[in-house]
mmCIF file of C-alpha atoms in Angstrom:
data_model
loop_
_atom_site.group_PDB
_atom_site.id
_atom_site.type_symbol
_atom_site.label_atom_id
_atom_site.label_comp_id
_atom_site.label_asym_id
_atom_site.label_seq_id
_atom_site.Cartn_x
_atom_site.Cartn_y
_atom_site.Cartn_z
ATOM 1 C CA MET A 560 8.884 22.997 -6.069
ATOM 2 C CA THR A 561 7.010 26.110 -5.002
ATOM 3 C CA ASP A 562 3.287 25.552 -5.198
ATOM 4 C CA ASP A 563 1.432 28.692 -4.108
ATOM 5 C CA VAL A 564 -1.939 28.173 -5.748
ATOM 6 C CA ALA A 565 -4.316 30.017 -3.438
ATOM 7 C CA GLY A 566 -5.514 32.170 -6.306
ATOM 8 C CA ASP A 567 -6.229 29.166 -8.549
ATOM 9 C CA ILE A 568 -8.026 26.795 -6.170
ATOM 10 C CA ASP A 569 -11.289 27.351 -4.375
ATOM 11 C CA ALA A 570 -12.641 25.561 -1.313
ATOM 12 C CA ASN A 571 -14.936 23.284 -3.315
ATOM 13 C CA ASP A 572 -12.045 22.107 -5.500
ATOM 14 C CA SER A 573 -9.947 21.373 -2.427
ATOM 15 C CA ALA A 574 -12.633 19.445 -0.567
ATOM 16 C CA SER A 575 -13.677 17.246 -3.485
ATOM 17 C CA ALA A 576 -10.058 16.427 -4.380
ATOM 18 C CA ALA A 577 -9.259 15.452 -0.811
ATOM 19 C CA ASP A 578 -12.306 13.148 -0.619
ATOM 20 C CA SER A 579 -11.438 11.069 -3.697
ATOM 21 C CA VAL A 580 -11.081 7.301 -3.283
ATOM 22 C CA VAL A 581 -8.292 5.605 -5.216
ATOM 23 C CA PRO A 582 -8.583 2.021 -6.522
ATOM 24 C CA ALA A 583 -5.442 -0.011 -7.224
ATOM 25 C CA ILE A 584 -3.339 1.144 -10.180
ATOM 26 C CA PRO A 585 -4.094 -1.964 -12.315
ATOM 27 C CA ALA A 586 -7.738 -0.829 -12.389
ATOM 28 C CA TYR A 587 -6.734 2.031 -14.726
ATOM 29 C CA ASP A 588 -5.843 2.122 -18.412
ATOM 30 C CA ALA A 589 -3.382 4.985 -17.899
ATOM 31 C CA VAL A 590 -1.354 6.454 -15.045
ATOM 32 C CA VAL A 591 0.071 9.962 -15.291
ATOM 33 C CA TYR A 592 2.706 11.125 -12.823
ATOM 34 C CA ASP A 593 3.663 14.572 -11.688
ATOM 35 C CA LEU A 594 7.433 15.046 -11.937
ATOM 36 C CA ASP A 595 9.021 17.258 -9.279
ATOM 37 C CA GLY A 596 8.277 15.969 -5.789
ATOM 38 C CA THR A 597 6.731 12.770 -7.137
ATOM 39 C CA LEU A 598 9.288 11.010 -9.331
ATOM 40 C CA VAL A 599 12.317 13.246 -8.833
ATOM 41 C CA ASP A 600 13.437 16.161 -6.699
ATOM 42 C CA LEU A 601 14.691 18.947 -8.940
ATOM 43 C CA ALA A 602 17.725 20.783 -7.578
ATOM 44 C CA VAL A 603 16.201 24.223 -8.058
ATOM 45 C CA ASP A 604 16.265 27.251 -5.750
ATOM 46 C CA TRP A 605 12.784 28.520 -6.583
ATOM 47 C CA GLY A 606 13.375 31.752 -4.704
ATOM 48 C CA ALA A 607 16.327 32.467 -6.978
ATOM 49 C CA VAL A 608 14.150 31.684 -10.010
ATOM 50 C CA ALA A 609 11.557 34.195 -8.854
ATOM 51 C CA GLU A 610 14.278 36.831 -8.425
ATOM 52 C CA ALA A 611 15.559 36.133 -11.931
ATOM 53 C CA VAL A 612 12.051 36.553 -13.340
ATOM 54 C CA LEU A 613 11.636 39.802 -11.413
ATOM 55 C CA ASP A 614 14.818 40.959 -13.173
ATOM 56 C CA VAL A 615 13.115 40.263 -16.514
ATOM 57 C CA TYR A 616 10.309 42.598 -15.473
ATOM 58 C CA ALA A 617 12.775 45.209 -14.168
ATOM 59 C CA GLU A 618 14.857 45.180 -17.359
ATOM 60 C CA ARG A 619 11.730 46.227 -19.237
ATOM 61 C CA ALA A 620 10.675 48.811 -16.642
ATOM 62 C CA ILE A 621 7.529 46.797 -15.847
ATOM 63 C CA LYS A 622 6.128 46.902 -12.331
ATOM 64 C CA PRO A 623 5.578 43.250 -11.354
ATOM 65 C CA PRO A 624 2.049 42.424 -10.182
ATOM 66 C CA THR A 625 3.369 39.962 -7.591
ATOM 67 C CA GLY A 626 6.593 38.489 -6.287
ATOM 68 C CA GLU A 627 5.311 34.915 -6.578
ATOM 69 C CA LEU A 628 6.877 32.939 -9.410
ATOM 70 C CA TRP A 629 3.800 31.395 -10.995
ATOM 71 C CA GLY A 630 1.876 34.630 -10.667
ATOM 72 C CA LEU A 631 4.691 36.358 -12.562
ATOM 73 C CA LEU A 632 4.508 33.719 -15.272
ATOM 74 C CA GLY A 633 0.734 34.000 -15.456
ATOM 75 C CA ALA A 634 0.938 37.772 -15.914
ATOM 76 C CA ALA A 635 3.739 37.656 -18.493
ATOM 77 C CA ASP A 636 1.391 37.403 -21.486
ATOM 78 C CA GLU A 637 -0.280 40.664 -20.511
ATOM 79 C CA TYR A 638 3.063 42.454 -20.730
ATOM 80 C CA GLY A 639 4.326 40.652 -23.834
ATOM 81 C CA ILE A 640 7.236 39.002 -22.036
ATOM 82 C CA ARG A 641 6.041 35.390 -21.820
ATOM 83 C CA ASP A 642 8.870 33.993 -23.944
ATOM 84 C CA SER A 643 11.553 35.714 -21.857
ATOM 85 C CA VAL A 644 9.985 34.616 -18.576
ATOM 86 C CA GLU A 645 9.589 31.039 -19.824
ATOM 87 C CA ALA A 646 13.186 30.942 -21.011
ATOM 88 C CA THR A 647 14.434 32.191 -17.646
ATOM 89 C CA ILE A 648 12.471 29.605 -15.648
ATOM 90 C CA THR A 649 13.377 26.792 -18.033
ATOM 91 C CA GLU A 650 17.091 27.566 -17.784
ATOM 92 C CA TYR A 651 16.988 26.973 -14.027
ATOM 93 C CA GLU A 652 14.766 23.918 -14.406
ATOM 94 C CA ARG A 653 16.992 22.210 -16.956
ATOM 95 C CA ALA A 654 20.014 22.646 -14.709
ATOM 96 C CA GLY A 655 17.998 21.406 -11.737
ATOM 97 C CA ALA A 656 16.810 18.403 -13.723
ATOM 98 C CA ARG A 657 20.386 17.406 -14.556
ATOM 99 C CA ASP A 658 21.274 17.542 -10.844
ATOM 100 C CA SER A 659 17.982 16.102 -9.604
ATOM 101 C CA THR A 660 17.538 13.208 -7.175
ATOM 102 C CA LEU A 661 15.495 10.137 -8.055
ATOM 103 C CA LEU A 662 12.748 9.645 -5.469
ATOM 104 C CA PRO A 663 11.418 6.250 -4.278
ATOM 105 C CA LEU A 664 8.409 6.224 -6.616
ATOM 106 C CA GLY A 665 10.660 7.220 -9.498
ATOM 107 C CA ARG A 666 12.945 4.325 -8.622
ATOM 108 C CA ARG A 667 9.996 1.943 -8.712
ATOM 109 C CA LEU A 668 8.963 3.321 -12.079
ATOM 110 C CA ALA A 669 12.471 2.886 -13.457
ATOM 111 C CA GLU A 670 12.467 -0.728 -12.259
ATOM 112 C CA ALA A 671 9.074 -1.305 -13.882
ATOM 113 C CA GLY A 672 10.459 0.105 -17.114
ATOM 114 C CA GLU A 673 13.355 -2.327 -16.967
ATOM 115 C CA CYS A 674 10.912 -5.201 -16.415
ATOM 116 C CA ALA A 675 8.878 -4.028 -19.393
ATOM 117 C CA ARG A 676 12.029 -3.908 -21.511
ATOM 118 C CA ARG A 677 12.605 -7.570 -20.652
ATOM 119 C CA GLY A 678 8.977 -8.376 -21.468
ATOM 120 C CA ASP A 679 8.219 -9.292 -17.871
ATOM 121 C CA GLY A 680 4.477 -8.715 -17.380
ATOM 122 C CA ALA A 681 4.376 -5.582 -19.532
ATOM 123 C CA GLU A 682 0.903 -6.475 -20.806
ATOM 124 C CA ASP A 683 -0.493 -6.058 -17.282
ATOM 125 C CA ARG A 684 0.706 -2.502 -16.820
ATOM 126 C CA PRO A 685 -1.253 0.627 -17.691
ATOM 127 C CA ALA A 686 0.228 3.141 -20.109
ATOM 128 C CA VAL A 687 2.317 5.742 -18.294
ATOM 129 C CA GLY A 688 2.944 9.442 -18.876
ATOM 130 C CA VAL A 689 4.005 12.639 -17.090
ATOM 131 C CA CYS A 690 2.145 15.900 -16.506
ATOM 132 C CA SER A 691 4.238 18.576 -14.845
ATOM 133 C CA LEU A 692 4.259 22.236 -13.935
ATOM 134 C CA ASN A 693 7.873 22.194 -15.100
ATOM 135 C CA SER A 694 8.769 22.835 -18.731
ATOM 136 C CA GLU A 695 8.644 19.879 -21.099
ATOM 137 C CA ALA A 696 12.365 20.294 -21.797
ATOM 138 C CA ALA A 697 13.204 19.998 -18.094
ATOM 139 C CA CYS A 698 10.950 16.944 -17.785
ATOM 140 C CA ARG A 699 12.804 15.230 -20.600
ATOM 141 C CA VAL A 700 16.188 16.065 -19.081
ATOM 142 C CA ALA A 701 15.138 14.485 -15.774
ATOM 143 C CA ILE A 702 13.691 11.444 -17.536
ATOM 144 C CA GLU A 703 16.930 10.916 -19.444
ATOM 145 C CA THR A 704 19.096 11.578 -16.395
ATOM 146 C CA HIS A 705 17.386 8.860 -14.369
ATOM 147 C CA GLY A 706 16.679 6.295 -17.078
ATOM 148 C CA LEU A 707 12.903 6.616 -16.878
ATOM 149 C CA ALA A 708 12.268 6.672 -20.617
ATOM 150 C CA GLY A 709 11.648 2.928 -20.817
ATOM 151 C CA ALA A 710 8.734 3.227 -18.400
ATOM 152 C CA LEU A 711 6.988 6.123 -20.169
ATOM 153 C CA GLU A 712 5.283 6.867 -23.447
ATOM 154 C CA SER A 713 7.547 9.545 -24.924
ATOM 155 C CA ASP A 714 4.666 11.406 -26.555
ATOM 156 C CA ALA A 715 2.839 11.599 -23.212
ATOM 157 C CA VAL A 716 5.380 13.834 -21.454
ATOM 158 C CA VAL A 717 3.479 17.084 -20.977
ATOM 159 C CA GLY A 718 4.988 20.180 -19.380
ATOM 160 C CA ARG A 719 3.498 23.576 -18.608
ATOM 161 C CA ASP A 720 4.484 24.799 -22.071
ATOM 162 C CA THR A 721 3.139 21.791 -23.979
ATOM 163 C CA ALA A 722 -0.557 22.645 -23.756
ATOM 164 C CA GLU A 723 -2.400 25.960 -23.843
ATOM 165 C CA THR A 724 -2.651 26.144 -20.052
ATOM 166 C CA TYR A 725 -0.899 24.513 -17.109
ATOM 167 C CA LYS A 726 -1.871 22.979 -13.772
ATOM 168 C CA PRO A 727 -4.213 23.396 -11.965
ATOM 169 C CA GLU A 728 -6.121 23.963 -15.217
ATOM 170 C CA PRO A 729 -6.923 20.511 -16.628
ATOM 171 C CA GLU A 730 -5.740 20.828 -20.239
ATOM 172 C CA SER A 731 -2.202 19.518 -19.708
ATOM 173 C CA LEU A 732 -3.398 16.446 -17.791
ATOM 174 C CA LEU A 733 -6.123 15.792 -20.354
ATOM 175 C CA ALA A 734 -3.506 16.031 -23.103
ATOM 176 C CA ALA A 735 -1.349 13.400 -21.392
ATOM 177 C CA VAL A 736 -4.350 11.109 -20.904
ATOM 178 C CA GLU A 737 -5.390 11.479 -24.546
ATOM 179 C CA ARG A 738 -1.870 10.750 -25.753
ATOM 180 C CA LEU A 739 -1.953 7.541 -23.706
ATOM 181 C CA GLY A 740 -5.096 6.482 -25.543
ATOM 182 C CA ALA A 741 -7.262 6.608 -22.424
ATOM 183 C CA THR A 742 -10.262 8.530 -21.164
ATOM 184 C CA PRO A 743 -10.240 10.599 -17.963
ATOM 185 C CA ASP A 744 -12.500 8.182 -16.085
ATOM 186 C CA ARG A 745 -9.995 5.390 -16.804
ATOM 187 C CA ALA A 746 -6.906 7.389 -15.839
ATOM 188 C CA LEU A 747 -5.108 8.026 -12.541
ATOM 189 C CA PHE A 748 -2.998 11.087 -11.772
ATOM 190 C CA VAL A 749 -0.322 10.716 -9.097
ATOM 191 C CA GLY A 750 1.074 13.826 -7.436
ATOM 192 C CA ASP A 751 2.351 15.458 -4.282
ATOM 193 C CA SER A 752 0.537 18.781 -4.025
ATOM 194 C CA GLU A 753 -2.857 20.397 -3.701
ATOM 195 C CA ARG A 754 -2.339 21.785 -7.205
ATOM 196 C CA ASP A 755 -2.067 18.215 -8.492
ATOM 197 C CA ALA A 756 -5.166 17.071 -6.601
ATOM 198 C CA VAL A 757 -7.240 19.935 -7.978
ATOM 199 C CA THR A 758 -5.928 19.321 -11.505
ATOM 200 C CA ALA A 759 -7.168 15.737 -11.315
ATOM 201 C CA GLU A 760 -10.528 16.874 -9.968
ATOM 202 C CA ARG A 761 -10.970 19.378 -12.798
ATOM 203 C CA ALA A 762 -9.870 16.838 -15.421
ATOM 204 C CA GLY A 763 -12.164 14.103 -14.118
ATOM 205 C CA THR A 764 -9.403 11.572 -13.455
ATOM 206 C CA GLY A 765 -8.668 9.561 -10.357
ATOM 207 C CA TYR A 766 -6.029 10.915 -8.003
ATOM 208 C CA ALA A 767 -3.470 9.382 -5.657
ATOM 209 C CA TRP A 768 -1.003 11.122 -3.387
ATOM 210 C CA VAL A 769 2.501 9.818 -3.870
ATOM 211 C CA SER A 770 2.606 8.953 -0.142
ATOM 212 C CA GLU A 771 -0.368 6.588 -0.627
ATOM 213 C CA LEU A 772 1.573 4.551 -3.173
ATOM 214 C CA LEU A 773 4.620 4.263 -0.923
ATOM 215 C CA ASP A 774 2.782 2.900 2.126
#
């Protein structure tokens, strides 16, 4: 998905996130995954979403402060149009979640969930959740579409609209970690973007790039 976060991430965040060292997953009590680009690939034209959100601004004769999608969402509260902007983005995301593609790490997670369902080594696996910049509703559609529910704690699916703030602010990741019954120092966040890396740094969790887990 689009991930223009230049305004949210400073150089110190970026450097410290990139320098993190990741132990093996079994060393953690909880593992939280990003969704889009990590477990699945949402079939969303993010440029079209941004245009649709710009239409929301135009319909209300509001001059948009930016043309960038997440900047438009971030400014929506100021103009009293947050609900309309959220609804517009979520509509595209839900459709994209239904048509999404399961990625290799998502396939592994689905297989692990099936093993857990059979009782095959489930006691050795950390608790698993999701923290996404996508809406919680879209996350749940993707999870259902690809049979990932058995591998996840249902209460630990956190979207951008679940907590007070969204990535790269740490609250949504911290909420997922708390719901998994873990502490940040005993949790790993797995993602595919600089936004994800900085979120983990701010939350005090470990971080792994999805590519590192596929090597």
